[in-house]
Amino acid sequence: MFARTWRWLRIELPFAIAVAAAAAAWIYLLAFAGHWRRASGVLAVAVLGCAIARAALPRERAGLLAVRDRWFDVLCYLLVGGVIL
């Protein structure tokens, strides 16, 4: 059971890091409501990190970051991260 969970976590690690960064931005926004620009910056960096991870990792290791073709995913992540930033 533990080996199966470890294998799943290893595959989904880039997505888990992105979700953790988004949660950190949300918690920062709740704790310091006047600093919403910093929270949006953290969220933008998380999405841009998703673009880098999707570009660097093969489809089998990208996990839930791999939705469509690699170039389309990277382009969408860069576009969304740039708009947020």
PDB file of C-alpha atoms in Angstrom:
ATOM      1  CA  MET A   1       0.000   0.000   0.000  1.00  0.00           C
ATOM      2  CA  PHE A   2       2.785   2.427   0.918  1.00  0.00           C
ATOM      3  CA  ALA A   3       4.704   1.671  -2.286  1.00  0.00           C
ATOM      4  CA  ARG A   4       1.634   2.450  -4.374  1.00  0.00           C
ATOM      5  CA  THR A   5       1.082   5.750  -2.574  1.00  0.00           C
ATOM      6  CA  TRP A   6       4.748   6.677  -2.926  1.00  0.00           C
ATOM      7  CA  ARG A   7       4.659   5.945  -6.662  1.00  0.00           C
ATOM      8  CA  TRP A   8       1.516   8.071  -7.092  1.00  0.00           C
ATOM      9  CA  LEU A   9       3.052  10.932  -5.123  1.00  0.00           C
ATOM     10  CA  ARG A  10       6.258  10.760  -7.155  1.00  0.00           C
ATOM     11  CA  ILE A  11       4.270  11.019 -10.397  1.00  0.00           C
ATOM     12  CA  GLU A  12       2.027  13.824  -9.128  1.00  0.00           C
ATOM     13  CA  LEU A  13       4.755  15.796  -7.329  1.00  0.00           C
ATOM     14  CA  PRO A  14       4.849  18.725  -9.816  1.00  0.00           C
ATOM     15  CA  PHE A  15       1.080  19.143  -9.528  1.00  0.00           C
ATOM     16  CA  ALA A  16       1.238  18.838  -5.726  1.00  0.00           C
ATOM     17  CA  ILE A  17       3.874  21.584  -5.593  1.00  0.00           C
ATOM     18  CA  ALA A  18       1.699  23.830  -7.761  1.00  0.00           C
ATOM     19  CA  VAL A  19      -1.330  23.215  -5.542  1.00  0.00           C
ATOM     20  CA  ALA A  20       0.763  23.889  -2.433  1.00  0.00           C
ATOM     21  CA  ALA A  21       1.990  27.188  -3.911  1.00  0.00           C
ATOM     22  CA  ALA A  22      -1.578  28.194  -4.788  1.00  0.00           C
ATOM     23  CA  ALA A  23      -2.675  27.307  -1.247  1.00  0.00           C
ATOM     24  CA  ALA A  24       0.194  29.376   0.138  1.00  0.00           C
ATOM     25  CA  ALA A  25      -0.936  32.342  -1.975  1.00  0.00           C
ATOM     26  CA  TRP A  26      -4.503  31.914  -0.714  1.00  0.00           C
ATOM     27  CA  ILE A  27      -3.390  31.701   2.928  1.00  0.00           C
ATOM     28  CA  TYR A  28      -1.153  34.743   2.443  1.00  0.00           C
ATOM     29  CA  LEU A  29      -4.101  36.618   0.982  1.00  0.00           C
ATOM     30  CA  LEU A  30      -6.291  35.704   3.940  1.00  0.00           C
ATOM     31  CA  ALA A  31      -3.618  36.612   6.482  1.00  0.00           C
ATOM     32  CA  PHE A  32      -2.512  39.874   4.866  1.00  0.00           C
ATOM     33  CA  ALA A  33      -5.511  41.150   2.935  1.00  0.00           C
ATOM     34  CA  GLY A  34      -3.836  44.453   2.084  1.00  0.00           C
ATOM     35  CA  HIS A  35      -1.027  42.703   0.177  1.00  0.00           C
ATOM     36  CA  TRP A  36      -3.063  41.123  -2.612  1.00  0.00           C
ATOM     37  CA  ARG A  37      -0.402  41.941  -5.201  1.00  0.00           C
ATOM     38  CA  ARG A  38       2.127  39.733  -3.440  1.00  0.00           C
ATOM     39  CA  ALA A  39      -0.381  36.891  -3.259  1.00  0.00           C
ATOM     40  CA  SER A  40      -1.136  37.201  -6.967  1.00  0.00           C
ATOM     41  CA  GLY A  41       2.612  37.226  -7.626  1.00  0.00           C
ATOM     42  CA  VAL A  42       3.016  33.955  -5.743  1.00  0.00           C
ATOM     43  CA  LEU A  43       0.154  32.464  -7.733  1.00  0.00           C
ATOM     44  CA  ALA A  44       1.681  33.693 -11.008  1.00  0.00           C
ATOM     45  CA  VAL A  45       5.044  32.170 -10.108  1.00  0.00           C
ATOM     46  CA  ALA A  46       3.299  28.878  -9.330  1.00  0.00           C
ATOM     47  CA  VAL A  47       1.606  28.826 -12.741  1.00  0.00           C
ATOM     48  CA  LEU A  48       4.832  29.785 -14.516  1.00  0.00           C
ATOM     49  CA  GLY A  49       6.534  26.982 -12.592  1.00  0.00           C
ATOM     50  CA  CYS A  50       3.890  24.641 -13.991  1.00  0.00           C
ATOM     51  CA  ALA A  51       4.890  25.765 -17.481  1.00  0.00           C
ATOM     52  CA  ILE A  52       8.538  25.011 -16.783  1.00  0.00           C
ATOM     53  CA  ALA A  53       7.706  21.632 -15.252  1.00  0.00           C
ATOM     54  CA  ARG A  54       5.445  20.709 -18.174  1.00  0.00           C
ATOM     55  CA  ALA A  55       8.125  21.704 -20.681  1.00  0.00           C
ATOM     56  CA  ALA A  56      10.862  19.756 -18.890  1.00  0.00           C
ATOM     57  CA  LEU A  57       9.091  16.584 -17.801  1.00  0.00           C
ATOM     58  CA  PRO A  58       7.867  13.764 -20.041  1.00  0.00           C
ATOM     59  CA  ARG A  59       4.136  13.049 -20.130  1.00  0.00           C
ATOM     60  CA  GLU A  60       4.439  10.089 -17.757  1.00  0.00           C
ATOM     61  CA  ARG A  61       6.138  12.225 -15.067  1.00  0.00           C
ATOM     62  CA  ALA A  62       4.065  15.397 -15.550  1.00  0.00           C
ATOM     63  CA  GLY A  63       1.006  13.815 -13.972  1.00  0.00           C
ATOM     64  CA  LEU A  64      -2.019  16.102 -13.825  1.00  0.00           C
ATOM     65  CA  LEU A  65      -0.087  18.955 -15.437  1.00  0.00           C
ATOM     66  CA  ALA A  66      -0.316  17.088 -18.742  1.00  0.00           C
ATOM     67  CA  VAL A  67      -3.750  17.861 -20.134  1.00  0.00           C
ATOM     68  CA  ARG A  68      -3.171  18.176 -23.873  1.00  0.00           C
ATOM     69  CA  ASP A  69      -0.100  18.311 -26.082  1.00  0.00           C
ATOM     70  CA  ARG A  70       3.061  19.621 -24.470  1.00  0.00           C
ATOM     71  CA  TRP A  71       3.292  22.807 -26.529  1.00  0.00           C
ATOM     72  CA  PHE A  72      -0.361  23.678 -25.896  1.00  0.00           C
ATOM     73  CA  ASP A  73      -0.042  23.091 -22.139  1.00  0.00           C
ATOM     74  CA  VAL A  74       3.127  25.178 -21.899  1.00  0.00           C
ATOM     75  CA  LEU A  75       1.572  27.964 -23.956  1.00  0.00           C
ATOM     76  CA  CYS A  76      -1.567  28.022 -21.792  1.00  0.00           C
ATOM     77  CA  TYR A  77       0.410  27.996 -18.540  1.00  0.00           C
ATOM     78  CA  LEU A  78       2.652  30.815 -19.767  1.00  0.00           C
ATOM     79  CA  LEU A  79      -0.328  32.825 -20.942  1.00  0.00           C
ATOM     80  CA  VAL A  80      -2.253  32.441 -17.673  1.00  0.00           C
ATOM     81  CA  GLY A  81       0.845  33.090 -15.548  1.00  0.00           C
ATOM     82  CA  GLY A  82       1.685  36.168 -17.581  1.00  0.00           C
ATOM     83  CA  VAL A  83      -1.839  37.547 -17.292  1.00  0.00           C
ATOM     84  CA  ILE A  84      -1.850  37.031 -13.528  1.00  0.00           C
ATOM     85  CA  LEU A  85       1.573  38.595 -13.178  1.00  0.00           C
TER      86      LEU A  85
END
